[in-house]
């Protein structure tokens, strides 16, 4: 009797008839039986389940023991058979709880007679899930490329044909081996690595020599190395089982199996994430899928959320955790469509098809009812703030954005406090058309002058709020008070909103000099450029850090908007956002009479006010057993060893989490999952879950081939900023260069196997721009050598280095450089994906031409460089001026002129301003090549491939790295 395994459609079972010595088939929902082999699934009542009857051992000597009867009330998913038939490697001994495929040799029975296969003793044909209708087949599951499921001669819906006498499992495995999939058949598995997964080079590795090679800057936009995992690692073959890099990416796309291998490689292992990433249709973003039925399946032991990488066992009634391996019950309603009131297709569930999903959390995930969005505005009304126009601009921006504040459920609350050397509270009673001011001069023992009407509902007190904002600037127009009690105002705002939580938005145009947390100017020029300069980058007062931690406990975040032409002590005041998950914004030399200043601040402030935010959030990262989180970088407070507290989750803020291996990894893949429990600004408690899977390796070459140069740069930026605060700026720069040199030394010695000194600098192709990014990092204003960088600018730059998402961080470290006067004809016109930008150029002044027009931008500032021999026609077309001599450098607003070149240049500038995620609107500066030495030097400092002051050029930097590599060989 020949052997032929057959997979039955859903809802059918095979029973043995001893009298006729043949199988018959039973519809589990109706109880009806037939001799014909069923080809379509049966959708019956989910309560109708029939025990499985096993054939006698003598009749089926090769069949596995029968599966246990599925439990009543559950749909029976032949999950293991689906995966094994699709991908091979079926091992009945490893799945004792699953019904074995039917033994071959029992084709359809007609009247008790066996019907022979067409072709007599030819190759047998097999049913596969791909050939069956209904939910037995997982939607989207397609055979891999080259899969032999539809060979010539196979009928519709029939699987591959195997040579007679060859086991189908072995044939499947051999097919995958022929396709270089890297899997071994059962007979070979003894020599494979853990999990039966053959260790081989997943990512191709190509070595390039950087010496003498001009960097290809266009490759900075290339995607990171892919996460290559076995094709059966996910329960569905959805294209969305791995997260988009803008959500989460790892410095390595494969996981080392041991910590000793990781240490030996000198590569960093860290996650770089922006879990609350903004949604931009222009970038092709997909909305985050939301699981709305409140069915949340979690592992009982490690508390991981169900995801595409779990395994269903016992006929689909249980699932095996992909992190700790524990078997868990599948929730009863997991296969039920609550909205339609009927059984649902499990394989279509969002959490099994998407790596990034959001669950609507039930009440057990809430400590208290969801808080409303609350905004407490602290506005500096000292003489400096009023005269600069900050107060008027801020009040007008708040007024214009009242309708844009998150307020869908009409619960949003607002408070406004003005501060100089006294605190000015405003009573905004509901229904009143006017606001009344209450002044508190006591700054040491702050109290609220009124128990009600200071924090009010936006809708109920709208007339009073609008009246106050219209008059606020005029109320203090004649003020000559010099002084700012910011610390006391912060304490008052905390008293107002502390019991609810929310966001304090502080706008100050002068250094806080009175009241709690008073500061003194400490920007001593003698310290700049010395080993003691790092003292200016640390907080001068413990008050702000202590206050920030207290705010974090009460779910209060702080955003700082700093405006000053003089020293503001950004390093100290940025402690507030750093520990409360806020953000710092700096506007040096702000003057609202310059339209460029007013537009930039109003645009960014308006975006901050209108963007959706997550409230009272916690972030926890879980991983496969043996992996632990060892260090955290970003704006948050670490509440416990692995729990990050964020009173507010702002859009597009970046976090870096370092990983370590506590134990050796045995499996062929690992899974890392980030969970963000938060309240939306619309009053809904949600859990955003980001899951990614990585293959493991014991090969250093594979680690280097899978390294992500952008993620490594983000990691190095955070480590360098941390080092600059604890040690010195020189040590921070050395850290970047030394870490780079160590990596390339290991690559040279262990991967390329070239011993001794070399005239080349060998790097893997996927890391060929890492030295350029490292060079840009050590020459960045946040870290560069020099005695002319104001401490406020350096501290603000460091804030950005540690919070910008990778999409914005890369141009901030390596600016973009375009030639506009001779750009291609399609540049500046509308293409398939919007405005077409010119090709980026290398950052060297060799590309500047005396008659040219160039754009240099880093996401924070834009420089329009005009050569001193620019022809009058170019100046006329772009600036509407007769000649170069009539052009004035500095902040500039481009005129919209009625000529094609002006329209193209304006389109490129506008596209650049909206190119990246975030609220920032870069200033545009016009730089004349023969004037304004300070502005000219600032623009040229962005050309990082050139030599600058005491800092080496990119070519010299490569030589330094090469010498370190050769010295360590």
GROMACS .gro file of C-alpha atoms in nm, residues 464-737:
model
  274
  464UNK     CA    1  -1.293   8.477   2.815
  465UNK     CA    2  -0.990   8.293   2.674
  466UNK     CA    3  -1.017   8.473   2.340
  467UNK     CA    4  -1.058   8.809   2.513
  468UNK     CA    5  -0.748   8.751   2.725
  469UNK     CA    6  -0.531   8.643   2.432
  470UNK     CA    7  -0.637   8.946   2.231
  471UNK     CA    8  -0.537   9.182   2.513
  472UNK     CA    9  -0.240   9.001   2.668
  473UNK     CA   10   0.038   9.188   2.493
  474UNK     CA   11  -0.126   9.527   2.547
  475UNK     CA   12  -0.171   9.456   2.918
  476UNK     CA   13   0.207   9.452   2.967
  477UNK     CA   14   0.308   9.686   2.684
  478UNK     CA   15   0.441   9.955   2.918
  479UNK     CA   16   0.612   9.715   3.156
  480UNK     CA   17   0.972   9.801   3.242
  481UNK     CA   18   1.022   9.506   3.473
  482UNK     CA   19   1.345   9.318   3.421
  483UNK     CA   20   1.336   8.975   3.577
  484UNK     CA   21   1.177   8.638   3.536
  485UNK     CA   22   1.049   8.406   3.810
  486UNK     CA   23   1.015   8.103   3.583
  487UNK     CA   24   1.078   7.846   3.858
  488UNK     CA   25   0.798   7.981   4.076
  489UNK     CA   26   0.563   7.993   3.777
  490UNK     CA   27   0.641   7.629   3.703
  491UNK     CA   28   0.551   7.538   4.061
  492UNK     CA   29   0.222   7.724   4.027
  493UNK     CA   30   0.138   7.548   3.700
  494UNK     CA   31   0.220   7.215   3.862
  495UNK     CA   32  -0.023   7.292   4.145
  496UNK     CA   33  -0.290   7.374   3.888
  497UNK     CA   34  -0.267   7.060   3.672
  498UNK     CA   35  -0.078   6.812   3.892
  499UNK     CA   36  -0.382   6.613   3.997
  500UNK     CA   37  -0.484   6.564   3.634
  501UNK     CA   38  -0.157   6.554   3.440
  502UNK     CA   39  -0.098   6.734   3.111
  503UNK     CA   40   0.151   6.964   2.947
  504UNK     CA   41   0.317   7.283   3.070
  505UNK     CA   42   0.434   7.503   2.783
  506UNK     CA   43   0.680   7.764   2.907
  507UNK     CA   44   0.784   8.058   2.686
  508UNK     CA   45   1.064   8.270   2.825
  509UNK     CA   46   1.277   8.543   2.672
  510UNK     CA   47   1.519   8.598   2.958
  511UNK     CA   48   1.721   8.407   3.212
  512UNK     CA   49   1.523   8.317   3.529
  513UNK     CA   50   1.686   8.542   3.788
  514UNK     CA   51   1.437   8.558   4.077
  515UNK     CA   52   1.224   8.315   4.274
  516UNK     CA   53   1.271   7.939   4.287
  517UNK     CA   54   1.538   7.802   4.055
  518UNK     CA   55   1.702   8.142   3.999
  519UNK     CA   56   2.004   8.122   3.768
  520UNK     CA   57   2.307   8.337   3.699
  521UNK     CA   58   2.484   8.395   3.371
  522UNK     CA   59   2.779   8.156   3.358
  523UNK     CA   60   2.883   8.170   2.992
  524UNK     CA   61   3.245   8.248   3.069
  525UNK     CA   62   3.429   8.286   2.735
  526UNK     CA   63   3.748   8.168   2.903
  527UNK     CA   64   3.599   7.818   2.943
  528UNK     CA   65   3.510   7.776   2.577
  529UNK     CA   66   3.739   7.538   2.395
  530UNK     CA   67   3.889   7.406   2.721
  531UNK     CA   68   3.846   7.079   2.910
  532UNK     CA   69   3.610   7.260   3.147
  533UNK     CA   70   3.365   7.359   2.876
  534UNK     CA   71   3.153   7.053   2.953
  535UNK     CA   72   3.055   7.217   3.284
  536UNK     CA   73   2.850   7.462   3.077
  537UNK     CA   74   2.663   7.169   2.923
  538UNK     CA   75   2.543   7.039   3.261
  539UNK     CA   76   2.265   7.186   3.470
  540UNK     CA   77   2.368   7.473   3.698
  541UNK     CA   78   2.087   7.406   3.947
  542UNK     CA   79   1.938   7.084   4.078
  543UNK     CA   80   1.599   7.254   4.110
  544UNK     CA   81   1.494   7.189   3.752
  545UNK     CA   82   1.586   6.820   3.747
  546UNK     CA   83   1.416   6.761   4.083
  547UNK     CA   84   1.109   6.950   3.968
  548UNK     CA   85   1.104   6.755   3.639
  549UNK     CA   86   1.105   6.422   3.823
  550UNK     CA   87   0.818   6.539   4.040
  551UNK     CA   88   0.630   6.641   3.725
  552UNK     CA   89   0.690   6.300   3.571
  553UNK     CA   90   0.536   6.130   3.874
  554UNK     CA   91   0.224   6.345   3.830
  555UNK     CA   92   0.203   6.280   3.451
  556UNK     CA   93   0.304   6.638   3.370
  557UNK     CA   94   0.532   6.715   3.075
  558UNK     CA   95   0.716   7.040   3.006
  559UNK     CA   96   0.797   7.200   2.670
  560UNK     CA   97   1.043   7.491   2.672
  561UNK     CA   98   1.039   7.772   2.414
  562UNK     CA   99   1.345   7.988   2.470
  563UNK     CA  100   1.392   8.334   2.310
  564UNK     CA  101   1.686   8.551   2.393
  565UNK     CA  102   1.957   8.756   2.235
  566UNK     CA  103   2.177   8.678   2.535
  567UNK     CA  104   2.258   8.376   2.750
  568UNK     CA  105   1.952   8.166   2.846
  569UNK     CA  106   2.121   7.859   3.003
  570UNK     CA  107   1.965   7.605   2.769
  571UNK     CA  108   2.166   7.330   2.940
  572UNK     CA  109   1.983   7.385   3.269
  573UNK     CA  110   1.634   7.461   3.139
  574UNK     CA  111   1.638   7.166   2.898
  575UNK     CA  112   1.640   6.935   3.203
  576UNK     CA  113   1.265   6.993   3.225
  577UNK     CA  114   1.181   6.843   2.884
  578UNK     CA  115   1.452   6.578   2.916
  579UNK     CA  116   1.297   6.403   3.216
  580UNK     CA  117   0.932   6.471   3.132
  581UNK     CA  118   0.933   6.357   2.766
  582UNK     CA  119   0.900   6.713   2.638
  583UNK     CA  120   1.107   6.909   2.388
  584UNK     CA  121   1.319   7.225   2.386
  585UNK     CA  122   1.290   7.490   2.113
  586UNK     CA  123   1.543   7.772   2.080
  587UNK     CA  124   1.499   8.101   1.894
  588UNK     CA  125   1.823   8.298   1.944
  589UNK     CA  126   1.797   8.671   1.885
  590UNK     CA  127   1.423   8.652   1.827
  591UNK     CA  128   1.261   8.971   1.702
  592UNK     CA  129   0.903   8.954   1.579
  593UNK     CA  130   0.952   9.270   1.372
  594UNK     CA  131   1.146   9.047   1.134
  595UNK     CA  132   0.874   8.854   0.956
  596UNK     CA  133   1.105   8.551   0.916
  597UNK     CA  134   1.138   8.519   1.296
  598UNK     CA  135   0.767   8.562   1.358
  599UNK     CA  136   0.666   8.313   1.087
  600UNK     CA  137   0.915   8.048   1.202
  601UNK     CA  138   0.804   8.063   1.566
  602UNK     CA  139   0.432   8.087   1.487
  603UNK     CA  140   0.454   7.791   1.249
  604UNK     CA  141   0.645   7.565   1.487
  605UNK     CA  142   0.443   7.666   1.794
  606UNK     CA  143   0.120   7.612   1.604
  607UNK     CA  144   0.231   7.265   1.498
  608UNK     CA  145   0.319   7.174   1.855
  609UNK     CA  146  -0.023   7.287   1.973
  610UNK     CA  147  -0.219   7.107   1.703
  611UNK     CA  148  -0.037   6.774   1.687
  612UNK     CA  149  -0.200   6.472   1.850
  613UNK     CA  150  -0.014   6.349   2.157
  614UNK     CA  151  -0.020   6.041   2.375
  615UNK     CA  152  -0.078   6.101   2.745
  616UNK     CA  153   0.037   5.923   3.066
  617UNK     CA  154   0.239   5.667   2.874
  618UNK     CA  155   0.483   5.394   2.966
  619UNK     CA  156   0.715   5.211   2.729
  620UNK     CA  157   0.850   4.861   2.787
  621UNK     CA  158   1.065   4.654   2.554
  622UNK     CA  159   1.050   4.275   2.572
  623UNK     CA  160   1.272   4.032   2.390
  624UNK     CA  161   1.346   3.664   2.348
  625UNK     CA  162   1.487   3.505   2.661
  626UNK     CA  163   1.857   3.585   2.691
  627UNK     CA  164   1.829   3.946   2.564
  628UNK     CA  165   1.798   4.234   2.806
  629UNK     CA  166   1.784   4.613   2.784
  630UNK     CA  167   2.098   4.761   2.937
  631UNK     CA  168   2.079   5.139   2.880
  632UNK     CA  169   1.827   5.397   2.764
  633UNK     CA  170   1.873   5.730   2.584
  634UNK     CA  171   1.608   5.994   2.518
  635UNK     CA  172   1.362   6.227   2.686
  636UNK     CA  173   1.185   6.024   2.955
  637UNK     CA  174   1.219   5.913   3.316
  638UNK     CA  175   1.326   5.556   3.392
  639UNK     CA  176   1.069   5.446   3.647
  640UNK     CA  177   1.213   5.095   3.699
  641UNK     CA  178   1.484   4.886   3.539
  642UNK     CA  179   1.299   4.851   3.210
  643UNK     CA  180   0.994   5.080   3.233
  644UNK     CA  181   1.014   5.423   3.073
  645UNK     CA  182   0.767   5.685   3.196
  646UNK     CA  183   0.647   5.951   2.952
  647UNK     CA  184   0.379   6.192   3.074
  648UNK     CA  185   0.334   6.286   2.707
  649UNK     CA  186   0.443   6.098   2.396
  650UNK     CA  187   0.524   6.366   2.138
  651UNK     CA  188   0.524   6.287   1.769
  652UNK     CA  189   0.853   6.199   1.602
  653UNK     CA  190   1.076   6.189   1.907
  654UNK     CA  191   1.361   5.941   1.899
  655UNK     CA  192   1.479   5.694   2.165
  656UNK     CA  193   1.780   5.462   2.171
  657UNK     CA  194   1.788   5.146   2.383
  658UNK     CA  195   2.104   4.940   2.419
  659UNK     CA  196   2.079   4.560   2.431
  660UNK     CA  197   2.293   4.291   2.592
  661UNK     CA  198   2.291   3.912   2.577
  662UNK     CA  199   2.265   3.752   2.920
  663UNK     CA  200   2.256   3.397   2.784
  664UNK     CA  201   2.357   3.229   2.462
  665UNK     CA  202   2.077   3.220   2.207
  666UNK     CA  203   1.976   2.874   2.086
  667UNK     CA  204   1.695   2.947   1.840
  668UNK     CA  205   1.730   3.046   1.476
  669UNK     CA  206   1.531   3.366   1.529
  670UNK     CA  207   1.466   3.615   1.808
  671UNK     CA  208   1.181   3.858   1.857
  672UNK     CA  209   1.189   4.209   2.007
  673UNK     CA  210   0.867   4.383   2.100
  674UNK     CA  211   0.806   4.742   2.211
  675UNK     CA  212   0.477   4.823   2.384
  676UNK     CA  213   0.357   5.179   2.447
  677UNK     CA  214   0.059   5.201   2.679
  678UNK     CA  215  -0.090   5.549   2.646
  679UNK     CA  216  -0.407   5.753   2.644
  680UNK     CA  217  -0.486   5.924   2.316
  681UNK     CA  218  -0.572   6.290   2.326
  682UNK     CA  219  -0.923   6.178   2.230
  683UNK     CA  220  -0.979   5.997   2.560
  684UNK     CA  221  -0.905   5.639   2.456
  685UNK     CA  222  -0.660   5.409   2.633
  686UNK     CA  223  -0.450   5.226   2.375
  687UNK     CA  224  -0.150   4.998   2.348
  688UNK     CA  225   0.077   5.043   2.048
  689UNK     CA  226   0.281   4.728   1.988
  690UNK     CA  227   0.584   4.716   1.757
  691UNK     CA  228   0.727   4.369   1.694
  692UNK     CA  229   1.028   4.272   1.487
  693UNK     CA  230   1.202   3.941   1.428
  694UNK     CA  231   1.567   3.882   1.350
  695UNK     CA  232   1.769   3.577   1.253
  696UNK     CA  233   2.058   3.472   1.476
  697UNK     CA  234   2.411   3.411   1.361
  698UNK     CA  235   2.747   3.295   1.488
  699UNK     CA  236   2.933   3.468   1.205
  700UNK     CA  237   3.111   3.802   1.240
  701UNK     CA  238   3.089   3.849   0.865
  702UNK     CA  239   2.710   3.822   0.884
  703UNK     CA  240   2.697   4.078   1.165
  704UNK     CA  241   2.893   4.328   0.958
  705UNK     CA  242   2.688   4.258   0.645
  706UNK     CA  243   2.368   4.331   0.838
  707UNK     CA  244   2.486   4.647   1.020
  708UNK     CA  245   2.274   4.960   0.976
  709UNK     CA  246   2.495   5.269   0.936
  710UNK     CA  247   2.215   5.517   1.014
  711UNK     CA  248   2.109   5.338   1.333
  712UNK     CA  249   2.474   5.314   1.441
  713UNK     CA  250   2.512   5.689   1.382
  714UNK     CA  251   2.210   5.761   1.603
  715UNK     CA  252   2.359   5.537   1.872
  716UNK     CA  253   2.699   5.709   1.848
  717UNK     CA  254   2.536   6.053   1.866
  718UNK     CA  255   2.364   5.963   2.193
  719UNK     CA  256   2.680   5.807   2.339
  720UNK     CA  257   2.889   6.107   2.238
  721UNK     CA  258   2.648   6.357   2.395
  722UNK     CA  259   2.642   6.149   2.712
  723UNK     CA  260   3.023   6.142   2.715
  724UNK     CA  261   3.047   6.519   2.664
  725UNK     CA  262   2.845   6.575   2.981
  726UNK     CA  263   3.026   6.325   3.201
  727UNK     CA  264   3.378   6.382   3.070
  728UNK     CA  265   3.471   6.636   2.801
  729UNK     CA  266   3.395   6.732   2.444
  730UNK     CA  267   3.735   6.603   2.336
  731UNK     CA  268   3.656   6.264   2.489
  732UNK     CA  269   3.320   6.266   2.312
  733UNK     CA  270   3.484   6.319   1.974
  734UNK     CA  271   3.743   6.054   2.053
  735UNK     CA  272   3.467   5.810   2.145
  736UNK     CA  273   3.312   5.839   1.798
  737UNK     CA  274   3.642   5.800   1.614
   0.00000   0.00000   0.00000
